[in-house]
PDB file of C-alpha atoms in Angstrom:
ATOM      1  CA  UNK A   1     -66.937 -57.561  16.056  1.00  0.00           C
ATOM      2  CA  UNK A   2     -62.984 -56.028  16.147  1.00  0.00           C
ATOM      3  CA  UNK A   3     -62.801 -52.726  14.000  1.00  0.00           C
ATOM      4  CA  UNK A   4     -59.565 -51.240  12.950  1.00  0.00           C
ATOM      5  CA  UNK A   5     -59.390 -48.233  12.151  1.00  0.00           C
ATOM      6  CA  UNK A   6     -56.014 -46.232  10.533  1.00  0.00           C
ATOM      7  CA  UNK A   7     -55.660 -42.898  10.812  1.00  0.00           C
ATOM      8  CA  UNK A   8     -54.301 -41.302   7.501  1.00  0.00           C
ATOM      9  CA  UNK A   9     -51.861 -38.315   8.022  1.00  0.00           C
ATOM     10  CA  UNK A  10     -52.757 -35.155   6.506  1.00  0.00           C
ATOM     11  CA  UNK A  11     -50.230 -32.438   5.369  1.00  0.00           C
ATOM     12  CA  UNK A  12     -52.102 -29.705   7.091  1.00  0.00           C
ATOM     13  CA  UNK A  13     -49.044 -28.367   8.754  1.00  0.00           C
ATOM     14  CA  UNK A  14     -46.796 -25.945   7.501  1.00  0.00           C
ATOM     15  CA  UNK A  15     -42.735 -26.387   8.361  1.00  0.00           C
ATOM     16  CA  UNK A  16     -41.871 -24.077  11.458  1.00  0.00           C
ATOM     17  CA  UNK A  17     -38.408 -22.428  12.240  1.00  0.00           C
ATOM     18  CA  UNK A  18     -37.514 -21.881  15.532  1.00  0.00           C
ATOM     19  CA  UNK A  19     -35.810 -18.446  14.492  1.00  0.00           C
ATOM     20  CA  UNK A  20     -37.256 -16.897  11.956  1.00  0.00           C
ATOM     21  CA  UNK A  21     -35.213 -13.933  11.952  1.00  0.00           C
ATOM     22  CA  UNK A  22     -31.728 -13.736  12.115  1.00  0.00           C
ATOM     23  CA  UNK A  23     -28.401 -11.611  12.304  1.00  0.00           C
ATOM     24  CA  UNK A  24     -24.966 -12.513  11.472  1.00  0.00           C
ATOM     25  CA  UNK A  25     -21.830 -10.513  11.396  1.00  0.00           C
ATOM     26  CA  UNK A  26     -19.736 -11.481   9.121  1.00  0.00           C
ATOM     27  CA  UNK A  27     -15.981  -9.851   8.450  1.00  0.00           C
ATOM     28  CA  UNK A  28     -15.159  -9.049   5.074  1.00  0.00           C
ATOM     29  CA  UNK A  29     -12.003 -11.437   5.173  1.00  0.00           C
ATOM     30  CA  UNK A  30     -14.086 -14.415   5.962  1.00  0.00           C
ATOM     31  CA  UNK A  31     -12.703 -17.709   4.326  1.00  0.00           C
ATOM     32  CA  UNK A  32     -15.112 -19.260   0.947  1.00  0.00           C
ATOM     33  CA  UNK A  33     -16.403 -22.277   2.682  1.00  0.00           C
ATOM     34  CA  UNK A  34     -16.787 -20.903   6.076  1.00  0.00           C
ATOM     35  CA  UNK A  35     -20.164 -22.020   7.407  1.00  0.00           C
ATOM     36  CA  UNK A  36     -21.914 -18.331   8.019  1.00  0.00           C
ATOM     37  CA  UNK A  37     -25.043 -19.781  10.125  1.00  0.00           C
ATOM     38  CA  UNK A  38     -24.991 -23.469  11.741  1.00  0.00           C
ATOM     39  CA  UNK A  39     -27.568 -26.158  10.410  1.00  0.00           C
ATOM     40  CA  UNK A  40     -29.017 -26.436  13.727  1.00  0.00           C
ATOM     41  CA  UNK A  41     -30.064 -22.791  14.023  1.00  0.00           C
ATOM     42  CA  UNK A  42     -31.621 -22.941  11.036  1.00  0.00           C
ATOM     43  CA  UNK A  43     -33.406 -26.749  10.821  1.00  0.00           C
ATOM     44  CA  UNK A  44     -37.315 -26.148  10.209  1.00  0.00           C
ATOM     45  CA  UNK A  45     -39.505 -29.012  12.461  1.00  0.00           C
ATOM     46  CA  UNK A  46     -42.812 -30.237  10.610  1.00  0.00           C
ATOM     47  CA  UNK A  47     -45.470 -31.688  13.148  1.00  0.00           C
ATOM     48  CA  UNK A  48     -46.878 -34.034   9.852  1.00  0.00           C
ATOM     49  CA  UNK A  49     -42.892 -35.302  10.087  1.00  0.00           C
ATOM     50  CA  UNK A  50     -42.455 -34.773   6.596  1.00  0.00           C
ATOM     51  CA  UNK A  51     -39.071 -34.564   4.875  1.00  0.00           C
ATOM     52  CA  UNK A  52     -37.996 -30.571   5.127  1.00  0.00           C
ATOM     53  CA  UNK A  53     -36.765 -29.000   1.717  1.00  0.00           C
ATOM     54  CA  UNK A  54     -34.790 -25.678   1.835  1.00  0.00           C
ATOM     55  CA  UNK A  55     -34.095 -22.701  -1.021  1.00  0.00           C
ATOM     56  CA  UNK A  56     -31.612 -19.629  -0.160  1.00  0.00           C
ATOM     57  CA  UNK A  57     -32.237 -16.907  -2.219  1.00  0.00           C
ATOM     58  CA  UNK A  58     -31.392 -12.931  -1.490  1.00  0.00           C
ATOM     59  CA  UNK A  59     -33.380  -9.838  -1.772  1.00  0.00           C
ATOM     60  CA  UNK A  60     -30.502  -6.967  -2.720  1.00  0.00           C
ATOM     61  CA  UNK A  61     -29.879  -6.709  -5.984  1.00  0.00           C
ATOM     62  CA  UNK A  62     -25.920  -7.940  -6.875  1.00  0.00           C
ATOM     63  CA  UNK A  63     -25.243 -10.072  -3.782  1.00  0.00           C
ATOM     64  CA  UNK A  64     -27.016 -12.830  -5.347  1.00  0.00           C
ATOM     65  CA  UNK A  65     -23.982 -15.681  -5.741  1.00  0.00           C
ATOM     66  CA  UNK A  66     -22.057 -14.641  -2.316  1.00  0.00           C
ATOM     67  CA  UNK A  67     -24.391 -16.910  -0.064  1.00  0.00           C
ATOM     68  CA  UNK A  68     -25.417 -20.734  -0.671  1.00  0.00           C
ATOM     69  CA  UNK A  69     -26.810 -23.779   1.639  1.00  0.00           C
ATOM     70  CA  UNK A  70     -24.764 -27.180   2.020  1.00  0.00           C
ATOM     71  CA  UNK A  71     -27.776 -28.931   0.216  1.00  0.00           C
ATOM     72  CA  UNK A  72     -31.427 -29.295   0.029  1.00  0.00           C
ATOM     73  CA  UNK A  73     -32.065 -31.286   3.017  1.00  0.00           C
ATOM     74  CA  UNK A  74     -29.186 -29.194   4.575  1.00  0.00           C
ATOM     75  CA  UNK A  75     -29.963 -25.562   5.211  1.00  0.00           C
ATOM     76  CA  UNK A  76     -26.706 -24.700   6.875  1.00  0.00           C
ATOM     77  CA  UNK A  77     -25.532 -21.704   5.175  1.00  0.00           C
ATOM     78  CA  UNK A  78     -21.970 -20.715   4.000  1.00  0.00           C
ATOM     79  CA  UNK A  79     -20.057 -18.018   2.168  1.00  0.00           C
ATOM     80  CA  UNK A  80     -19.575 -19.237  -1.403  1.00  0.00           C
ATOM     81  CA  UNK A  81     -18.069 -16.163  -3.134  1.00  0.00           C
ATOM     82  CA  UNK A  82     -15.202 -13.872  -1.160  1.00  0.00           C
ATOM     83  CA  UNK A  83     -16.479 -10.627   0.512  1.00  0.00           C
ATOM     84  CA  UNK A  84     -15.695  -7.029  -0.675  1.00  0.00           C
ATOM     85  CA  UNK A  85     -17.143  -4.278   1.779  1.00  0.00           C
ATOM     86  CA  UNK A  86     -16.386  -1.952  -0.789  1.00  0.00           C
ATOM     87  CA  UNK A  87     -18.687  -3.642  -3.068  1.00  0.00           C
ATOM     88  CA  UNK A  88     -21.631  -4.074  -0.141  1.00  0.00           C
ATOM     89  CA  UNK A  89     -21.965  -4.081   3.472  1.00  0.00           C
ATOM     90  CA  UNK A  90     -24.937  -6.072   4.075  1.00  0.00           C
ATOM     91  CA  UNK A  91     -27.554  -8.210   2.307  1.00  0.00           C
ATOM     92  CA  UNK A  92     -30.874  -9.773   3.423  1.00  0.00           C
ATOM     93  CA  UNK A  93     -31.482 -13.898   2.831  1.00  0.00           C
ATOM     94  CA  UNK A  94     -34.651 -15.607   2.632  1.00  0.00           C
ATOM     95  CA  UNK A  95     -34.606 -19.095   3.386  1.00  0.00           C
ATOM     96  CA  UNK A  96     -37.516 -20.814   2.183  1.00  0.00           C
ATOM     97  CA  UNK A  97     -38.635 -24.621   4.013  1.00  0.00           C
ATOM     98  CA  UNK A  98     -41.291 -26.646   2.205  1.00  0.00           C
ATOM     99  CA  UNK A  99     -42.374 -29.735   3.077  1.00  0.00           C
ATOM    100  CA  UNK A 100     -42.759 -31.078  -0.920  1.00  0.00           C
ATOM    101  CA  UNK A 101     -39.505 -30.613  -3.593  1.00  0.00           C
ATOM    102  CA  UNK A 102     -40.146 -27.592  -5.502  1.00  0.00           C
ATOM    103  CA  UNK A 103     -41.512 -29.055  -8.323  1.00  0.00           C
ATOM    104  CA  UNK A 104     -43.655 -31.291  -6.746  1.00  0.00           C
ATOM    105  CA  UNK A 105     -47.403 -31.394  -7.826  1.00  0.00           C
ATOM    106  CA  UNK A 106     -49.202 -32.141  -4.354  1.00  0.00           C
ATOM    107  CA  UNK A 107     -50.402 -28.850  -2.029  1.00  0.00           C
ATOM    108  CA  UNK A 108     -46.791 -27.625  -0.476  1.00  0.00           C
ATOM    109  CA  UNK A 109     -46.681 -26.224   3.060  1.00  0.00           C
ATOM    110  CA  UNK A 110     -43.825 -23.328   3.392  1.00  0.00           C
ATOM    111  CA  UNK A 111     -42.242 -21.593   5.939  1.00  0.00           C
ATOM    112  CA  UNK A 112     -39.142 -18.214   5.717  1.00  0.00           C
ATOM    113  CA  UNK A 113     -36.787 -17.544   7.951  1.00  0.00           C
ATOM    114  CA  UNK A 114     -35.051 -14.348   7.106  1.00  0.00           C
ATOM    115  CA  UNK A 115     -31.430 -13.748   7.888  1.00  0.00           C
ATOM    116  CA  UNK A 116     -29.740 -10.531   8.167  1.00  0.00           C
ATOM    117  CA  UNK A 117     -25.953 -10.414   7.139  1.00  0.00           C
ATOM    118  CA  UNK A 118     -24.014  -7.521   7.962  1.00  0.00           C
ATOM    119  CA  UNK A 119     -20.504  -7.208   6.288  1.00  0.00           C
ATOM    120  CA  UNK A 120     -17.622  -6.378   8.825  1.00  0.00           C
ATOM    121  CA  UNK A 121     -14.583  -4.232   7.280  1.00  0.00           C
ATOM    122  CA  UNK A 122     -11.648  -6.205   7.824  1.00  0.00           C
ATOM    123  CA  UNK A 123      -7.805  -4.920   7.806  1.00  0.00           C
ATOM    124  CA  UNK A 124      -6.972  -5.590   4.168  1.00  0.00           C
ATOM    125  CA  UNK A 125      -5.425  -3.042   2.622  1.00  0.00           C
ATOM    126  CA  UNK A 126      -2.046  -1.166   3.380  1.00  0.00           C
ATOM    127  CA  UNK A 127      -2.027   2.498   3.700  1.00  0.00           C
ATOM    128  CA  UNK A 128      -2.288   4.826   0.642  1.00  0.00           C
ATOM    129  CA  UNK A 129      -0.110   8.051   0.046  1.00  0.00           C
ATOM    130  CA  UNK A 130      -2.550  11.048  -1.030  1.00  0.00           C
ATOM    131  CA  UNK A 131      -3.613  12.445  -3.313  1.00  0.00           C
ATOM    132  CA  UNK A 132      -3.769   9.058  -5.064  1.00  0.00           C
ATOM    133  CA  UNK A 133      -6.376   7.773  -8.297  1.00  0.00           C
ATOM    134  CA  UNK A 134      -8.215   5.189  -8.373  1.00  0.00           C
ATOM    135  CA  UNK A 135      -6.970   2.632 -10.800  1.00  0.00           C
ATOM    136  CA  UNK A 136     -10.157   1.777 -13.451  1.00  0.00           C
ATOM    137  CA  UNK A 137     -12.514   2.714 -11.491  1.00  0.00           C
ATOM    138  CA  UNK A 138     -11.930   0.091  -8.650  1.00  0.00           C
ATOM    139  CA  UNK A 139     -12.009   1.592  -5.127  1.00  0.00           C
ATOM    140  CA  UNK A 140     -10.221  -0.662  -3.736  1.00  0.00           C
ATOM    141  CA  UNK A 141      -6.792   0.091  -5.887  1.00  0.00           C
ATOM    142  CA  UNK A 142      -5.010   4.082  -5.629  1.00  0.00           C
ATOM    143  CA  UNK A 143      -2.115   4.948  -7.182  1.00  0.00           C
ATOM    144  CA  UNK A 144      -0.332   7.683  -5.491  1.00  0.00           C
ATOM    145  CA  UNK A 145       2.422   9.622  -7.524  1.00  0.00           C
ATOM    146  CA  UNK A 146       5.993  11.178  -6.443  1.00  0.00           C
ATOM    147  CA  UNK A 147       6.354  13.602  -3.930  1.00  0.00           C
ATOM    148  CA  UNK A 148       9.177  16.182  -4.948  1.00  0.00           C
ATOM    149  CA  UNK A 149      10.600  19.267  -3.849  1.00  0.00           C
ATOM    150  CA  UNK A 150      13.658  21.588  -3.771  1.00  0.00           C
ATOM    151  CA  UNK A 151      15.959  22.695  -0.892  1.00  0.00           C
ATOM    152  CA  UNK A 152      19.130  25.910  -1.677  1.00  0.00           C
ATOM    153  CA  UNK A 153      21.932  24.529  -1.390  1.00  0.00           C
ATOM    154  CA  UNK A 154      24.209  25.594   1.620  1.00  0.00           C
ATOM    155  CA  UNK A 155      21.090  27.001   3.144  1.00  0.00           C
ATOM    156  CA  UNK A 156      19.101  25.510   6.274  1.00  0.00           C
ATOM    157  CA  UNK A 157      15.600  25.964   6.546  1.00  0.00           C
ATOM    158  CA  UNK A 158      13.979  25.242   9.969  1.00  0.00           C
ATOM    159  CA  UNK A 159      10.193  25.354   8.531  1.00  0.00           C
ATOM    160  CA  UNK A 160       8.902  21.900   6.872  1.00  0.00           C
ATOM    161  CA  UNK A 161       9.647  22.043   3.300  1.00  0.00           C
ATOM    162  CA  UNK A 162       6.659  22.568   0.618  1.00  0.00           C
ATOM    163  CA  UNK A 163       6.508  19.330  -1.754  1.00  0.00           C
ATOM    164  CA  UNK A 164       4.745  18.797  -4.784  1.00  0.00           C
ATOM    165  CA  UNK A 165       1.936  17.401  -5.461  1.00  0.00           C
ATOM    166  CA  UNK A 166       1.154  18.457  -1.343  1.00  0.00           C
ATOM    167  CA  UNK A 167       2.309  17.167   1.845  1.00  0.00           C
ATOM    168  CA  UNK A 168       3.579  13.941   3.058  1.00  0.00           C
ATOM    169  CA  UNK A 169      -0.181  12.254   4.000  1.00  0.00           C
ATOM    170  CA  UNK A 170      -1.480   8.848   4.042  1.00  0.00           C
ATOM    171  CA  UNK A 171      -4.688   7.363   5.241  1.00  0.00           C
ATOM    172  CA  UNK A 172      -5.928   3.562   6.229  1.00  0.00           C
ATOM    173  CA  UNK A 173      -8.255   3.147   2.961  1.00  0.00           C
ATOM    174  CA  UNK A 174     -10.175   0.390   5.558  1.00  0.00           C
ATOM    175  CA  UNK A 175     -11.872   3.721   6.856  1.00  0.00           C
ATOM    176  CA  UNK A 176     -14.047   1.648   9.826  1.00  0.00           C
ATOM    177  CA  UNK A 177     -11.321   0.686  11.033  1.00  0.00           C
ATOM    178  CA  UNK A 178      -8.976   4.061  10.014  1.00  0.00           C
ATOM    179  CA  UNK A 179      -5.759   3.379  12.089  1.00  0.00           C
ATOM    180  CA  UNK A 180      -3.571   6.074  13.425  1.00  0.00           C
ATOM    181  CA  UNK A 181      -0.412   5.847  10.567  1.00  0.00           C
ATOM    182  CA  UNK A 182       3.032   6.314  11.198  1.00  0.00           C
ATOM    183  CA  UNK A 183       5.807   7.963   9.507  1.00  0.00           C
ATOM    184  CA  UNK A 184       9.627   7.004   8.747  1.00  0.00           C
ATOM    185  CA  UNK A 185      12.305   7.694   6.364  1.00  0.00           C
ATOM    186  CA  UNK A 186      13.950   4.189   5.488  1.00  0.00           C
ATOM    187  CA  UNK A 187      16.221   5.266   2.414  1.00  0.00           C
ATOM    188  CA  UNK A 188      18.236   7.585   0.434  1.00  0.00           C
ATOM    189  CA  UNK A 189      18.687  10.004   3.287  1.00  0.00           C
ATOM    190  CA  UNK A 190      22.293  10.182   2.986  1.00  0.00           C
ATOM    191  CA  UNK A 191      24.058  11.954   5.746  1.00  0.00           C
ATOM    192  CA  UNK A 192      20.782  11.996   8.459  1.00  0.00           C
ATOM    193  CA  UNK A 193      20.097  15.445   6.326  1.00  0.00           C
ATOM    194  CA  UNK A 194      16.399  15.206   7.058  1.00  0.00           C
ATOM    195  CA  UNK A 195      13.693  13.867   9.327  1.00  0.00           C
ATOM    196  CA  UNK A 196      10.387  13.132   9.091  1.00  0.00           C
ATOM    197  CA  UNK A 197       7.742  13.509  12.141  1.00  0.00           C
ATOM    198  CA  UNK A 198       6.501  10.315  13.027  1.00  0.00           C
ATOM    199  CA  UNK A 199       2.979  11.515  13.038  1.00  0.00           C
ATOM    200  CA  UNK A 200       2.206  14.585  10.855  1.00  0.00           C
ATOM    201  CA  UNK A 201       4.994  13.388   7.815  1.00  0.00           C
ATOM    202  CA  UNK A 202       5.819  16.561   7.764  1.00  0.00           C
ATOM    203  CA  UNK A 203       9.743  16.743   6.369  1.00  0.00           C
ATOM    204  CA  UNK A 204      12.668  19.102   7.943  1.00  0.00           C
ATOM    205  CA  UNK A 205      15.895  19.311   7.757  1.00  0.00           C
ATOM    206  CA  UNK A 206      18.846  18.276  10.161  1.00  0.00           C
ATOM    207  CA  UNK A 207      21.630  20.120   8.255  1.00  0.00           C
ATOM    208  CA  UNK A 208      22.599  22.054   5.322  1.00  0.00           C
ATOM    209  CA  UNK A 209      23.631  20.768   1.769  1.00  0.00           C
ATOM    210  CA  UNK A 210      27.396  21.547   0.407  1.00  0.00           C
ATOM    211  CA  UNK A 211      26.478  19.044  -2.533  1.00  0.00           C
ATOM    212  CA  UNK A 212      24.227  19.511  -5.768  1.00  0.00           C
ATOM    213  CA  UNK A 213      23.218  16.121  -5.392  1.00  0.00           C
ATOM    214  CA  UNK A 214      19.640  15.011  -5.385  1.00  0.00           C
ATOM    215  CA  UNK A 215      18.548  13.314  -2.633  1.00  0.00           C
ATOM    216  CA  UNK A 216      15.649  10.301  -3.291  1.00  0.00           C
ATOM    217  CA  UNK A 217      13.955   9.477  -0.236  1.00  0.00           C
ATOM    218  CA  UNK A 218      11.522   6.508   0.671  1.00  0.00           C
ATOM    219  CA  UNK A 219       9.442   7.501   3.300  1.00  0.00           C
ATOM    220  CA  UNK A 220       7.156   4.678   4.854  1.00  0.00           C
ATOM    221  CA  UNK A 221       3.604   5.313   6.570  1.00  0.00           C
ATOM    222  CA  UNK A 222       2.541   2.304   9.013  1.00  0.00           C
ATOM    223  CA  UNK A 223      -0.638   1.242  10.793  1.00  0.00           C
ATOM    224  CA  UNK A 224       0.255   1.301  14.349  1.00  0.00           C
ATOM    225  CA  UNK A 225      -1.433  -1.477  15.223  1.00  0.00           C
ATOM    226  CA  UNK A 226      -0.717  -3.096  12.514  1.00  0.00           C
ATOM    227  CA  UNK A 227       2.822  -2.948  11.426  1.00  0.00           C
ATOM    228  CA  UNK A 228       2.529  -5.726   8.746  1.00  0.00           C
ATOM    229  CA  UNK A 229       0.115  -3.196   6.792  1.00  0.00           C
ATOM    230  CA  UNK A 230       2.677  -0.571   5.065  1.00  0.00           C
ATOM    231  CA  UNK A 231       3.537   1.659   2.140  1.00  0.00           C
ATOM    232  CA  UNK A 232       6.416   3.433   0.236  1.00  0.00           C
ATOM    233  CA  UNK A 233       6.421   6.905  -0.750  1.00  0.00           C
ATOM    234  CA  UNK A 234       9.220   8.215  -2.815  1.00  0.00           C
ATOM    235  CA  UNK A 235      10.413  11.589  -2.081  1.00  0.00           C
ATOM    236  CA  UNK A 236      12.838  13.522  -4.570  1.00  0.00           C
ATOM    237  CA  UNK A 237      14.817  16.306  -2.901  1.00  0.00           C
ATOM    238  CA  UNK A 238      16.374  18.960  -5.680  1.00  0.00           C
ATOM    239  CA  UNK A 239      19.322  21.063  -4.117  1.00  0.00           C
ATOM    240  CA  UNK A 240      19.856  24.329  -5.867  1.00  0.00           C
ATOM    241  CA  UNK A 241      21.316  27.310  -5.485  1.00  0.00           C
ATOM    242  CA  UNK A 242      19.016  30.063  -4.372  1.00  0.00           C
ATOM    243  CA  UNK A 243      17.338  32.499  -6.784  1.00  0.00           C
ATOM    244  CA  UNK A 244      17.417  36.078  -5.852  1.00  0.00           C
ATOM    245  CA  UNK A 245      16.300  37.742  -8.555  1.00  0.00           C
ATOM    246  CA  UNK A 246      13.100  36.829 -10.868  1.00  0.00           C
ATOM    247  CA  UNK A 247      14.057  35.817 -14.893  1.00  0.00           C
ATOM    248  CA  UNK A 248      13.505  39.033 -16.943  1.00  0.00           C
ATOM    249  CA  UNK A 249      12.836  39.414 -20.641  1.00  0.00           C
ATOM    250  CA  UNK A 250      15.550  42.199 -22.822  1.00  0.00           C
ATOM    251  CA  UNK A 251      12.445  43.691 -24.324  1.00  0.00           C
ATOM    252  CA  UNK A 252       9.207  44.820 -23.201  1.00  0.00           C
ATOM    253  CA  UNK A 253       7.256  44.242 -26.588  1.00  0.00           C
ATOM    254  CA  UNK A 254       8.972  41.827 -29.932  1.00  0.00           C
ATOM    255  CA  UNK A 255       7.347  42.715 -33.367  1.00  0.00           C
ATOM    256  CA  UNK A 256       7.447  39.652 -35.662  1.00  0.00           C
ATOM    257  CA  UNK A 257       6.924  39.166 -39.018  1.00  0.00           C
ATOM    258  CA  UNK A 258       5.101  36.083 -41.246  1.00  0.00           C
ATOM    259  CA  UNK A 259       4.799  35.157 -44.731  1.00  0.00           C
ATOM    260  CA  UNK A 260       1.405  34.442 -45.820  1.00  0.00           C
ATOM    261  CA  UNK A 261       1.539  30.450 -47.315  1.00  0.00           C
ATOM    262  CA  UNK A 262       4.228  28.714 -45.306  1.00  0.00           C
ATOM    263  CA  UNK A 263       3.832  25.478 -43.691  1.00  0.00           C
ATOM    264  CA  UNK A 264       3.654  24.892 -40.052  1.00  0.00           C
ATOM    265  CA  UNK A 265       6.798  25.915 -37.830  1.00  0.00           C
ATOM    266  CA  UNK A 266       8.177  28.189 -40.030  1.00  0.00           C
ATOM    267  CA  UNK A 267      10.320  31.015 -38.740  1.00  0.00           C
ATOM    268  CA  UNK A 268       9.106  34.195 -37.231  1.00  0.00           C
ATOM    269  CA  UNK A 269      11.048  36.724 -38.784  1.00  0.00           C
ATOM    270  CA  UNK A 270      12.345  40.263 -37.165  1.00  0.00           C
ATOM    271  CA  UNK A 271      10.629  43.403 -38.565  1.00  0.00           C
ATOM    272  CA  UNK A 272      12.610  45.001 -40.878  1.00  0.00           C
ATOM    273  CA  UNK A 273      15.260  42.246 -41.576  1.00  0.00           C
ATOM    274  CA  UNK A 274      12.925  38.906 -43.174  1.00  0.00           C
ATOM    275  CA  UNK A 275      16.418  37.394 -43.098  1.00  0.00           C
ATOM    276  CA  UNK A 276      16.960  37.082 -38.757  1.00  0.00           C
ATOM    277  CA  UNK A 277      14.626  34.502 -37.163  1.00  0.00           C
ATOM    278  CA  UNK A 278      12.371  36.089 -34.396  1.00  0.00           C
ATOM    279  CA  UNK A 279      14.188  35.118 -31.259  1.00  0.00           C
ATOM    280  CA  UNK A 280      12.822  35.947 -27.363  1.00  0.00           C
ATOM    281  CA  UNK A 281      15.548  35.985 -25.018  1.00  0.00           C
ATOM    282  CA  UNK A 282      15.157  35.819 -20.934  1.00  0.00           C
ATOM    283  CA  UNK A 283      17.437  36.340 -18.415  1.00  0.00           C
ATOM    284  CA  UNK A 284      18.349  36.256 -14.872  1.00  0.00           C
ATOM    285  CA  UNK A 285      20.997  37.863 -12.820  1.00  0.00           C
ATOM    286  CA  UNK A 286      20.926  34.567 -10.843  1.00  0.00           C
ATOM    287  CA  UNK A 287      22.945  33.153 -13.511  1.00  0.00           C
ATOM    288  CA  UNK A 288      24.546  35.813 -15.360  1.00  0.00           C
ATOM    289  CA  UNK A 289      26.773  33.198 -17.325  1.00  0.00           C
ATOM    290  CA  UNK A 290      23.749  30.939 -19.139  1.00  0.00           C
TER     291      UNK A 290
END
């Protein structure tokens, strides 16, 4: 008598990675569509040979979206959203590999891999002038203002020259990477009256001024390695002519008088004589003629 006999295959085997635990660096200027970790790294096995089916999800809160996988039989994972360090540096995926679909109503066997991705600061942004505000709230925008200061005409100072709102500065925002900037004057400077030093910014002058005229300056701070990655800073120069003496008022003390019922920005009258508006004089033996 010939028996056969068929041996059934269970699903009592649960999918396997061969890595369970991963690390990728990935830089912040990293294409959408780049593939982040290869299929084959990343391919379960399942010793019942059953078809694999993956799920990416993430476990920091506001990095969901930046991550996905090709497909549900294909767990290679790619970047699907573009990187901002500023916004995070590093996440943590959990890629799930069942050997039933997810909704599936028979007994599903799962395995996790876990992947760690750390977010590399890339060279993105150009140097800022400081001080500089952020524009809305977004870190990765500042808005420097003006520099400005004033120079006496026919006069040569050898010290750098105070500006307003502080001193010729700039800084690589991409602070990982913070690369040594560089300093240059590329306009206005009429006449090679000033210099700037390549490294501090600090500004000097070559010469003295025989001429009232302003002087607007663009100064430029560089990356050094990096001389695609720049910035203009303008710097307004006043020339005037040197105060000697401090303003000074004709009176020590002005008595006033007021009307009780008129409207807003009515006169101030003297004391004495309601018919002569109250007026406060200055002057200064700078400018004996205004």
């Amino acid at each position: 008598l010939e028996i056969l006999v068929t041996i059934l295959n269970e699903n009592d085997n649960s999918p396997v990675f061969a890595q369970p635990n991963l690390t990728r660096d990935v830089p912040e200027d990293t294409k959408v569509g780049t593939a982040i970790v290869a299929r084959e790294e990343l391919s379960a096995s399942d010793a019942d040979l059953d078809t694999i089916y993956y799920e990416l999800t993430t476990t920091v809160q506001e990095t969901d979206g930046y991550f996905a996988i090709r497909g549900v039989n294909n767990p290679e994972i790619y970047l699907q959203k573009a990187l901002d360090y500023d916004k995070f540096n590093s996440t943590t995926l959990l890629l799930y590999a069942r050997d039933r679909p997810v909704a599936s109503p028979d007994p599903t066997n799962t395995a996790t891999a876990t992947i760690t991705i750390i977010v590399k600061q890339s060279d993105t942004r150009a140097p800022w002038f400081l001080p500089c505000t952020q524009l809305h709230n977004d870190t990765s925008v500042c808005i420097s203002s003006p520099y400005s200061g004033r120079i006496n005409i026919s006069e040569m100072s050898t010290d750098p020259l105070l500006l307003e709102p502080g001193p010729i500065y700039a800084v690589d925002p991409d602070y990982t990477i913070n690369d040594r900037i560089m300093y240059s004057i590329v306009g206005g400077n009429t006449d090679e009256v000033f210099s700037v030093d390549a490294d501090t910014g600090n500004l000097t002058m070559n010469k003295i001024v025989t001429s009232p005229d302003s002087f607007l300056l663009q100064v430029m701070a560089t990356q050094v390695n990096n001389i695609r990655k720049y910035s203009i800073a303008t710097v307004e120069i006043k020339v005037i002519n040197k105060s000697n003496f401090p303003p000074y008022f004709e009176k020590g003390i002005y008595n006033g008088t007021v009307f009780v019922g008129l409207p807003q920005r009515s006169f101030v009258y003297q004391v004495g004589d309601p018919s002569a508006p109250l007026v406060i004089m200055a002057m200064d033996q700078d400018f004996p003629d205004v």
